[in-house]
XYZ file of C-alpha atoms in Angstrom:
604
model
C 0.000 0.000 0.000
C 1.055 3.607 -0.584
C 2.448 5.491 2.381
C 0.397 8.050 4.253
C 0.581 11.518 2.672
C 2.530 14.060 4.691
C 3.203 17.789 4.638
C 6.433 16.972 2.780
C 4.400 15.268 0.043
C 2.247 18.386 -0.247
C 5.325 20.582 -0.491
C 6.625 18.380 -3.291
C 3.355 18.692 -5.202
C 3.428 22.479 -4.829
C 7.075 22.539 -5.921
C 6.165 20.582 -9.058
C 4.202 23.622 -10.272
C 7.331 25.824 -10.358
C 8.380 24.842 -13.878
C 4.965 25.672 -15.320
C 4.193 28.733 -13.203
C 7.575 30.297 -12.385
C 6.107 33.764 -11.773
C 3.903 32.616 -8.903
C 5.003 32.371 -5.278
C 4.717 29.083 -3.381
C 1.691 30.540 -1.575
C -0.090 31.079 -4.898
C 1.042 27.723 -6.258
C -0.553 26.149 -3.195
C -3.832 27.790 -4.217
C -3.413 26.463 -7.773
C -2.821 22.985 -6.369
C -5.915 23.203 -4.164
C -8.129 24.305 -7.062
C -6.773 21.520 -9.247
C -7.146 18.924 -6.485
C -10.571 19.951 -5.221
C -12.420 22.130 -7.745
C -11.412 21.789 -11.403
C -9.823 19.190 -13.675
C -8.131 21.930 -15.711
C -4.768 23.056 -14.360
C -4.700 26.120 -16.627
C -8.118 27.228 -15.364
C -6.848 26.906 -11.800
C -3.797 29.042 -12.579
C -5.867 31.664 -14.452
C -8.134 32.015 -11.419
C -5.281 33.109 -9.144
C -5.180 36.747 -8.029
C -1.534 37.676 -7.632
C -0.110 40.909 -6.257
C -0.960 43.595 -3.688
C -4.412 44.954 -2.827
C -6.182 41.642 -3.381
C -8.175 42.112 -0.155
C -7.390 38.545 0.921
C -8.870 37.033 -2.232
C -6.315 34.584 -3.641
C -8.423 33.128 -6.454
C -11.759 33.602 -8.218
C -12.798 30.688 -10.430
C -15.992 30.788 -12.491
C -17.308 27.410 -13.642
C -19.963 28.032 -16.294
C -20.661 24.300 -16.707
C -21.940 23.967 -13.133
C -22.997 27.633 -12.773
C -20.729 28.078 -9.778
C -18.291 30.692 -8.488
C -15.428 29.644 -6.215
C -13.495 32.170 -4.132
C -10.406 30.988 -2.272
C -8.176 32.368 0.432
C -5.108 30.234 1.058
C -2.800 30.097 4.066
C 0.282 28.109 3.113
C 2.461 27.129 6.058
C 5.588 25.012 6.368
C 3.960 22.747 8.963
C 0.480 21.298 9.288
C -1.873 21.821 12.220
C 0.355 24.390 13.915
C -0.958 27.876 14.604
C -4.596 28.885 15.026
C -6.279 31.134 12.466
C -7.219 34.630 13.593
C -10.983 34.944 14.072
C -11.118 38.264 12.222
C -9.420 36.721 9.170
C -12.052 34.005 8.931
C -14.957 36.398 9.591
C -13.799 39.005 7.067
C -13.418 36.336 4.396
C -16.909 34.992 5.110
C -18.302 38.535 4.842
C -17.212 38.697 1.188
C -20.350 36.686 0.470
C -22.509 39.431 2.003
C -20.697 42.141 0.047
C -21.244 40.289 -3.225
C -24.957 39.840 -2.479
C -25.293 43.338 -1.024
C -26.319 46.664 -2.543
C -24.381 48.351 -5.341
C -23.317 51.135 -2.986
C -21.887 48.706 -0.453
C -20.109 46.685 -3.136
C -18.683 49.817 -4.780
C -17.259 50.951 -1.452
C -15.698 47.522 -0.928
C -13.965 47.384 -4.300
C -12.410 50.826 -3.909
C -8.608 50.585 -4.072
C -8.854 46.897 -4.959
C -6.284 45.638 -7.494
C -7.678 45.865 -11.021
C -7.239 42.173 -11.804
C -9.058 41.109 -8.638
C -11.832 43.671 -9.115
C -12.460 42.517 -12.692
C -12.724 38.851 -11.694
C -14.891 39.566 -8.667
C -17.259 41.875 -10.544
C -17.641 39.319 -13.327
C -18.462 36.695 -10.698
C -20.988 39.029 -9.009
C -22.858 39.559 -12.283
C -23.276 35.830 -12.711
C -24.362 35.303 -9.102
C -26.947 38.112 -9.050
C -28.061 38.028 -12.671
C -27.761 34.409 -13.752
C -28.311 32.449 -10.554
C -24.788 31.108 -10.126
C -23.952 29.546 -6.763
C -21.207 30.973 -4.558
C -18.748 28.744 -2.699
C -16.047 30.214 -0.443
C -13.038 28.135 0.606
C -10.810 29.262 3.473
C -7.883 26.874 3.048
C -5.216 26.728 5.729
C -2.527 24.382 6.931
C -3.138 25.774 10.388
C -5.958 25.111 12.847
C -9.398 26.624 13.164
C -11.773 26.121 16.093
C -15.110 24.425 15.504
C -16.972 27.448 16.835
C -15.193 29.778 14.406
C -15.863 27.417 11.510
C -19.574 27.351 12.334
C -19.644 31.149 12.615
C -18.030 31.595 9.194
C -20.375 29.062 7.607
C -23.400 30.829 9.121
C -22.291 34.238 7.822
C -22.073 32.827 4.294
C -25.434 31.031 4.513
C -27.123 34.252 5.643
C -25.728 36.138 2.649
C -27.993 34.605 0.060
C -29.491 31.534 -1.505
C -27.096 28.865 -2.824
C -24.148 30.395 -0.938
C -21.833 28.506 1.381
C -18.377 28.537 2.920
C -16.050 25.713 3.934
C -13.020 26.047 6.180
C -10.470 23.402 5.183
C -7.682 22.938 7.717
C -4.376 21.087 7.649
C -5.839 17.707 8.579
C -8.448 17.886 5.815
C -5.846 19.004 3.282
C -3.933 15.757 3.814
C -7.133 13.840 3.044
C -7.569 15.882 -0.148
C -3.921 15.183 -0.959
C -4.472 11.466 -0.522
C -7.400 11.554 -2.961
C -5.331 13.648 -5.366
C -2.467 11.155 -5.302
C -4.990 8.353 -5.877
C -6.481 10.045 -8.932
C -9.713 11.282 -7.319
C -9.185 14.912 -8.227
C -11.285 16.861 -8.166
C -13.807 14.826 -6.154
C -17.573 15.106 -6.384
C -18.402 17.252 -3.327
C -21.898 15.861 -2.777
C -24.916 14.332 -4.498
C -28.547 13.837 -3.530
C -29.722 10.269 -4.187
C -33.467 10.414 -4.683
C -35.158 7.226 -3.512
C -37.850 5.891 -5.787
C -41.497 6.668 -5.004
C -44.801 6.789 -6.825
C -45.615 5.517 -10.343
C -47.353 2.478 -8.926
C -44.331 1.430 -6.868
C -44.668 1.147 -3.107
C -41.483 1.376 -0.998
C -41.887 0.065 2.547
C -38.703 1.430 4.087
C -35.111 0.894 3.030
C -32.461 -1.508 4.267
C -29.932 0.201 6.510
C -27.038 -1.558 8.251
C -24.502 -0.194 10.730
C -21.410 -2.134 11.823
C -20.268 -0.906 15.251
C -16.925 -2.659 14.997
C -15.815 -1.050 11.714
C -17.997 2.076 11.787
C -19.149 1.248 8.248
C -22.767 2.077 7.454
C -24.663 0.994 4.356
C -28.021 1.507 2.677
C -29.821 -0.453 -0.040
C -32.754 1.106 -1.884
C -34.292 1.575 -5.342
C -33.807 4.661 -7.502
C -35.742 5.532 -10.618
C -33.343 5.028 -13.510
C -33.734 8.613 -14.794
C -32.527 9.773 -11.354
C -29.441 7.547 -11.724
C -28.819 8.982 -15.192
C -29.019 12.501 -13.750
C -26.130 11.690 -11.385
C -23.901 11.160 -14.416
C -25.227 14.368 -15.951
C -24.352 16.379 -12.825
C -21.050 14.801 -11.805
C -19.596 13.565 -15.101
C -16.683 11.156 -15.365
C -15.214 12.228 -12.037
C -17.971 10.150 -10.394
C -16.081 7.033 -11.570
C -12.519 8.035 -10.634
C -12.105 5.063 -8.248
C -13.411 2.608 -10.844
C -10.750 0.437 -12.446
C -12.106 0.920 -15.986
C -13.652 3.586 -18.142
C -16.780 3.201 -20.258
C -16.388 0.049 -22.370
C -18.922 0.950 -25.071
C -20.830 -1.742 -26.965
C -19.850 -4.815 -24.957
C -22.293 -7.716 -24.761
C -23.211 -6.718 -21.204
C -23.926 -3.121 -22.199
C -25.987 -4.279 -25.187
C -28.076 -6.437 -22.835
C -28.622 -3.438 -20.547
C -29.808 -1.353 -23.500
C -32.060 -4.138 -24.811
C -33.729 -4.521 -21.410
C -34.357 -0.761 -21.231
C -35.880 -0.883 -24.698
C -38.010 -4.029 -24.491
C -38.655 -4.718 -20.782
C -37.894 -1.602 -18.694
C -40.305 -2.743 -15.960
C -38.045 -5.781 -15.358
C -34.793 -3.833 -15.190
C -34.844 -3.972 -11.366
C -34.824 -7.782 -11.488
C -32.268 -8.274 -14.270
C -29.591 -5.712 -13.406
C -27.120 -5.874 -10.503
C -27.411 -2.127 -9.891
C -24.708 0.253 -8.749
C -22.469 0.500 -5.681
C -21.423 3.880 -4.273
C -18.847 4.567 -1.567
C -18.798 7.885 0.272
C -17.300 9.672 3.277
C -20.575 10.819 4.827
C -24.277 10.219 4.280
C -27.471 11.524 5.833
C -31.138 10.899 5.178
C -33.196 14.026 4.561
C -36.602 14.887 3.209
C -37.081 17.553 0.574
C -40.468 18.464 -0.924
C -41.889 15.188 0.335
C -39.114 13.155 -1.272
C -36.833 10.853 0.713
C -33.185 11.581 -0.139
C -29.809 10.208 0.887
C -27.282 13.064 0.687
C -23.775 11.655 0.188
C -20.445 13.467 0.515
C -17.495 12.653 -1.790
C -19.364 9.851 -3.586
C -17.731 7.419 -6.020
C -19.448 4.773 -8.160
C -17.107 1.794 -7.800
C -19.389 -0.773 -9.435
C -22.065 -0.134 -12.018
C -20.353 2.390 -14.262
C -21.531 0.555 -17.381
C -25.106 0.585 -16.028
C -24.963 4.276 -15.043
C -23.421 5.405 -18.314
C -25.813 3.331 -20.423
C -28.780 4.785 -18.520
C -27.378 8.267 -19.178
C -26.971 7.532 -22.896
C -30.483 6.137 -23.254
C -32.403 8.250 -20.762
C -35.633 8.261 -22.772
C -35.779 4.458 -22.660
C -35.160 4.402 -18.898
C -38.263 6.287 -17.769
C -40.014 3.139 -16.459
C -36.942 1.362 -15.129
C -35.787 1.079 -11.524
C -32.203 0.532 -10.381
C -30.859 -1.135 -7.241
C -28.480 1.188 -5.361
C -26.107 0.172 -2.579
C -24.385 2.994 -0.666
C -21.449 2.253 1.632
C -20.286 4.984 4.006
C -16.694 4.311 4.998
C -15.598 6.636 7.820
C -12.355 8.412 7.026
C -11.032 10.956 9.474
C -7.841 12.944 8.795
C -6.211 11.097 11.709
C -7.460 7.710 10.515
C -5.869 4.844 8.648
C -5.521 5.856 4.997
C -4.403 2.366 3.988
C -7.484 0.755 5.521
C -9.812 2.971 3.486
C -7.899 2.435 0.220
C -7.616 -1.310 0.756
C -11.317 -1.681 1.530
C -12.373 0.326 -1.532
C -9.926 -1.618 -3.722
C -11.278 -4.938 -2.428
C -14.890 -3.871 -3.035
C -14.016 -2.785 -6.577
C -12.315 -6.101 -7.322
C -15.066 -8.176 -5.725
C -18.023 -6.471 -7.413
C -16.749 -5.739 -10.950
C -17.105 -9.218 -12.399
C -19.636 -8.991 -15.230
C -17.055 -7.605 -17.666
C -13.874 -9.669 -17.318
C -11.148 -8.192 -15.080
C -7.533 -8.631 -16.169
C -4.328 -7.794 -14.218
C -3.843 -4.485 -16.050
C -7.321 -3.378 -14.873
C -6.348 -3.954 -11.247
C -3.324 -1.666 -11.676
C -5.317 1.179 -13.236
C -5.657 3.112 -9.968
C -2.210 2.251 -8.635
C -0.449 5.398 -7.438
C 2.454 4.726 -9.816
C 0.037 4.833 -12.740
C -1.611 8.035 -11.530
C 1.742 9.759 -11.020
C 2.936 8.635 -14.441
C -0.298 9.890 -16.020
C 0.319 13.377 -14.591
C 3.993 13.432 -15.543
C 3.283 12.329 -19.107
C 0.549 14.924 -19.490
C 3.049 17.646 -18.627
C 5.112 16.703 -21.689
C 2.213 16.297 -24.132
C 1.118 12.658 -23.796
C -2.355 11.507 -22.789
C -1.753 8.315 -20.826
C -4.668 5.878 -20.955
C -4.367 3.927 -17.715
C -7.939 2.546 -17.724
C -9.520 0.230 -20.258
C -12.098 2.261 -22.207
C -13.330 3.042 -25.697
C -11.210 5.186 -28.047
C -13.983 7.766 -28.150
C -13.994 7.994 -24.370
C -10.236 8.614 -24.301
C -10.447 11.306 -26.994
C -13.284 13.098 -25.219
C -11.284 13.115 -22.000
C -8.224 14.516 -23.754
C -10.363 17.127 -25.566
C -7.287 18.389 -27.408
C -5.360 17.365 -30.502
C -2.042 18.386 -28.964
C -1.854 15.224 -26.851
C -0.319 11.991 -28.121
C -2.416 9.017 -27.000
C -0.474 6.335 -25.150
C -1.816 3.144 -23.555
C -0.261 1.688 -20.424
C -0.102 -1.773 -22.015
C 2.019 -0.411 -24.899
C 4.305 1.402 -22.501
C 4.746 -1.726 -20.388
C 5.669 -3.773 -23.456
C 8.186 -1.137 -24.571
C 9.979 -1.194 -21.217
C 9.844 -4.990 -20.931
C 11.177 -5.433 -24.454
C 14.159 -3.197 -23.752
C 14.975 -4.330 -20.224
C 13.866 -7.971 -19.929
C 14.091 -11.167 -21.945
C 12.432 -10.389 -25.337
C 10.128 -13.392 -24.999
C 8.353 -11.768 -22.025
C 6.557 -8.847 -23.769
C 5.660 -11.143 -26.654
C 4.014 -13.889 -24.612
C 3.006 -12.240 -21.325
C 1.210 -8.979 -22.098
C -1.040 -9.156 -19.026
C 1.712 -10.823 -17.001
C 3.586 -7.517 -17.123
C 1.092 -6.193 -14.569
C 1.458 -9.052 -12.103
C 3.516 -8.739 -8.925
C 6.567 -10.553 -10.263
C 7.147 -8.070 -13.133
C 5.160 -4.899 -12.435
C 7.635 -3.254 -9.980
C 10.514 -3.833 -12.405
C 8.690 -2.329 -15.368
C 7.156 0.690 -13.641
C 10.192 1.544 -11.540
C 10.585 5.229 -12.453
C 8.581 8.446 -12.201
C 10.535 10.060 -15.044
C 8.340 10.185 -18.194
C 11.409 10.199 -20.468
C 12.477 6.832 -19.048
C 9.385 5.366 -20.714
C 9.145 7.601 -23.769
C 12.633 6.790 -25.088
C 11.849 3.077 -24.996
C 8.411 3.688 -26.488
C 9.892 5.778 -29.339
C 12.279 2.971 -30.214
C 9.444 0.419 -30.133
C 7.445 2.580 -32.551
C 10.376 2.644 -34.957
C 10.969 -1.099 -34.721
C 7.264 -1.781 -35.318
C 7.329 0.502 -38.359
C 10.047 -1.666 -39.895
C 8.248 -4.900 -39.052
C 4.910 -4.096 -40.692
C 3.971 -6.221 -43.674
C 6.703 -8.803 -43.106
C 5.633 -11.763 -40.918
C 9.209 -12.838 -40.175
C 10.023 -9.309 -38.985
C 6.951 -9.258 -36.766
C 8.115 -12.428 -35.007
C 11.631 -11.047 -34.509
C 10.754 -7.480 -33.477
C 11.174 -8.009 -29.712
C 14.643 -9.452 -30.220
C 15.510 -6.514 -32.490
C 14.125 -4.003 -29.961
C 16.222 -5.439 -27.134
C 19.393 -5.536 -29.247
C 19.108 -1.959 -30.517
C 18.178 -0.570 -27.108
C 21.330 -1.965 -25.509
C 23.377 0.085 -27.984
C 21.467 3.388 -27.977
C 20.641 3.530 -24.234
C 23.812 5.440 -23.224
C 23.145 8.048 -25.936
C 19.520 8.792 -25.010
C 19.860 8.478 -21.230
C 20.612 12.209 -20.539
C 17.386 14.156 -20.103
C 17.947 16.580 -22.985
C 18.838 13.754 -25.356
C 15.838 11.707 -24.199
C 13.522 14.634 -24.853
C 14.828 15.267 -28.378
C 14.887 11.599 -29.341
C 11.375 10.909 -28.037
C 9.957 13.813 -30.049
C 11.996 13.272 -33.216
C 10.142 12.829 -36.497
C 10.695 10.081 -39.061
C 12.661 12.349 -41.397
C 15.220 13.610 -38.881
C 18.826 12.501 -39.182
C 18.896 10.518 -35.954
C 15.882 8.439 -37.027
C 17.308 7.828 -40.498
C 20.500 6.436 -38.972
C 18.472 4.467 -36.427
C 16.445 3.015 -39.286
C 19.610 1.669 -40.921
C 20.650 0.068 -37.643
C 17.246 -1.558 -37.154
C 17.254 -2.962 -40.701
C 20.698 -4.435 -40.081
C 19.468 -6.239 -36.953
C 16.373 -7.588 -38.715
C 18.623 -9.012 -41.461
C 20.956 -10.524 -38.868
C 17.974 -12.031 -36.991
C 16.900 -13.750 -40.200
C 20.397 -15.149 -40.682
C 20.430 -16.257 -37.042
C 17.201 -18.179 -37.542
C 18.398 -20.012 -40.653
C 21.679 -20.890 -38.951
C 19.955 -22.382 -35.909
C 16.505 -23.558 -36.952
C 17.639 -27.196 -37.427
C 19.800 -27.324 -34.332
C 17.047 -28.200 -31.845
C 14.332 -30.754 -32.819
C 12.299 -29.883 -29.729
C 12.166 -26.520 -28.032
C 10.749 -25.199 -24.769
C 8.063 -22.679 -25.635
C 6.625 -20.059 -23.256
C 2.880 -20.179 -23.712
C 0.963 -16.914 -23.310
C 0.547 -16.264 -19.585
C 1.095 -19.972 -18.910
C 3.702 -22.623 -18.092
C 6.460 -23.920 -20.353
C 5.340 -26.488 -22.888
C 7.271 -28.641 -25.377
C 6.785 -28.230 -29.105
C 7.870 -31.180 -31.297
C 8.832 -30.577 -34.902
C 8.682 -33.646 -37.123
C 10.307 -31.867 -40.057
C 13.484 -31.396 -38.048
C 13.423 -27.605 -37.824
C 11.682 -24.959 -35.758
C 9.227 -22.624 -37.467
C 9.802 -18.862 -37.225
C 7.105 -17.966 -34.628
C 8.217 -20.768 -32.299
C 11.911 -20.031 -32.758
C 11.570 -16.438 -31.563
C 9.694 -17.555 -28.448
C 12.808 -19.225 -27.047
C 14.131 -17.923 -23.762
C 17.553 -16.249 -23.535
C 17.544 -15.941 -27.316
C 19.029 -12.436 -27.111
C 22.146 -13.815 -25.390
C 22.686 -16.426 -28.118
C 21.986 -13.871 -30.830
C 24.524 -11.388 -29.469
C 27.242 -14.047 -29.559
C 26.282 -15.210 -33.066
C 26.137 -11.727 -34.522
C 29.401 -10.403 -33.204
C 31.263 -13.462 -34.432
C 29.811 -14.121 -37.822
C 27.345 -11.602 -39.237
C 28.670 -9.245 -41.945
C 26.018 -6.702 -41.001
C 27.491 -6.079 -37.555
C 29.964 -3.430 -38.728
C 27.236 -1.685 -40.730
C 25.116 -1.669 -37.591
C 27.937 -0.188 -35.499
C 28.483 2.611 -38.044
C 24.765 3.446 -38.046
C 24.661 3.547 -34.230
C 27.681 5.848 -34.191
C 26.027 8.201 -36.688
C 22.841 8.094 -34.598
C 24.761 9.184 -31.499
C 26.341 12.107 -33.371
C 22.950 13.201 -34.745
C 21.392 13.172 -31.264
C 24.284 15.217 -29.869
C 23.809 17.771 -32.648
C 20.058 17.995 -31.891
C 20.786 18.688 -28.244
C 23.474 21.257 -29.062
C 21.212 23.155 -31.442
């Protein structure tokens, strides 16, 4: 399990913003991090919201979210330690009173904005127009690494509530920030703050209470109840994909299971309750309330960990779901800032694994929410790659990227690239899912540096390009990849060289020389096969994700696909090539020219 997040981890995350936002202070970068972790998925939007400079009247950020019709105003108190130092009551009160000034008269607001910095005044006035004229909600966040008394928190919250409808304030202290950090590191960023789950009623359906269970030993509480399917679909409409952040997969599209869900909605919606397994939601807090005669379960920080395919299909086909009912299970797992982070993560992970069985789970699915994958996803995005760590449709991935500037990259391809360069070439060929099992996964995903992976991936792309259309080349490509990587690794290891090589186009000098080297190895691999194909009448073959088997060859030679599945073949090939292949010198010259070309790229 991942270690507990600490103040040092937070400082590292804030420091990571320095390269992208060098003009901001650490205090402002902390605000950017908070907005990205808790409010918006867009890092640029978080940075644009920051109010930097004097005369900001304690407003550190104003973020307007037109999609949710919300305005977020943040004041941040960045400290070097967590939970040390109490906040001054007047600081909290004056921040809360901003809500009253925004909702107040023009005269009062005009007096307040006098001598306010122009940038802050423009953002705040724009926000005020939306709040008063277009019904936007107002959310204030007082974010501090210090402490704040419960009485002061309640006072600030009450001031904001009294300011106007759909207005609230949250005080987030150092203990809560570490919980937000933990979610951020686990890919739940930003979370869904809260949702109202509307229990089914009416339309000829009689609900005689709901099942509620409380476990005194664990503190876990759960509810089971029906929801009208349109109400489930509306959850997806309101929360979007972030509602499924803890799920191990994305939307899988037209699978057989999803087609069956759609067919039931179309032909027998009244039986949907009986046929479908429903959805499972985990949350931090939950309370039963009544609103306009409707029974509601209000959940805080909810995540759908089973039933994404059901929820998304209902959202896609809402008109067909009007008569359908869905089984909903809600599990409230208590998680205090002082509690056991590992226990919460382990429980959620176990529930996900235990309940997501209708669509087959493979080892790579179970690694999708691993912290190494989440960190790598963020690091790759910084350098222009959209890392697809969850199994999903291509359309889903493209919609999430929402930009042509990203290069799409699947975790399975990246794992094969690293394995092909660093391990026995037979492993990536025969054990694609095995790369994500305990015995290999830590060796393959051993670095946080994106260029560690991208250099190996760039070479794999080039080797694959030369293997297309030639079956013999396709069988030998993993041996070729391993051989070439051993020679070019010292050249592309420095960060600047790695960056230039990974981004180099097919027509650049370094790739042209690399192409000659790759062709030389493919030719040598063919010679190696013909020289050794009759040497072994039976050969141990690594079956895909299975044990060794024995393949007998009555003709007295090994066919090409079987030959290149032999273990330790790269060791035998290296010895053969250096001793007898005429192409070895040509290969060495091409590698030398490649190294010079890379050095020239870096120098220029």
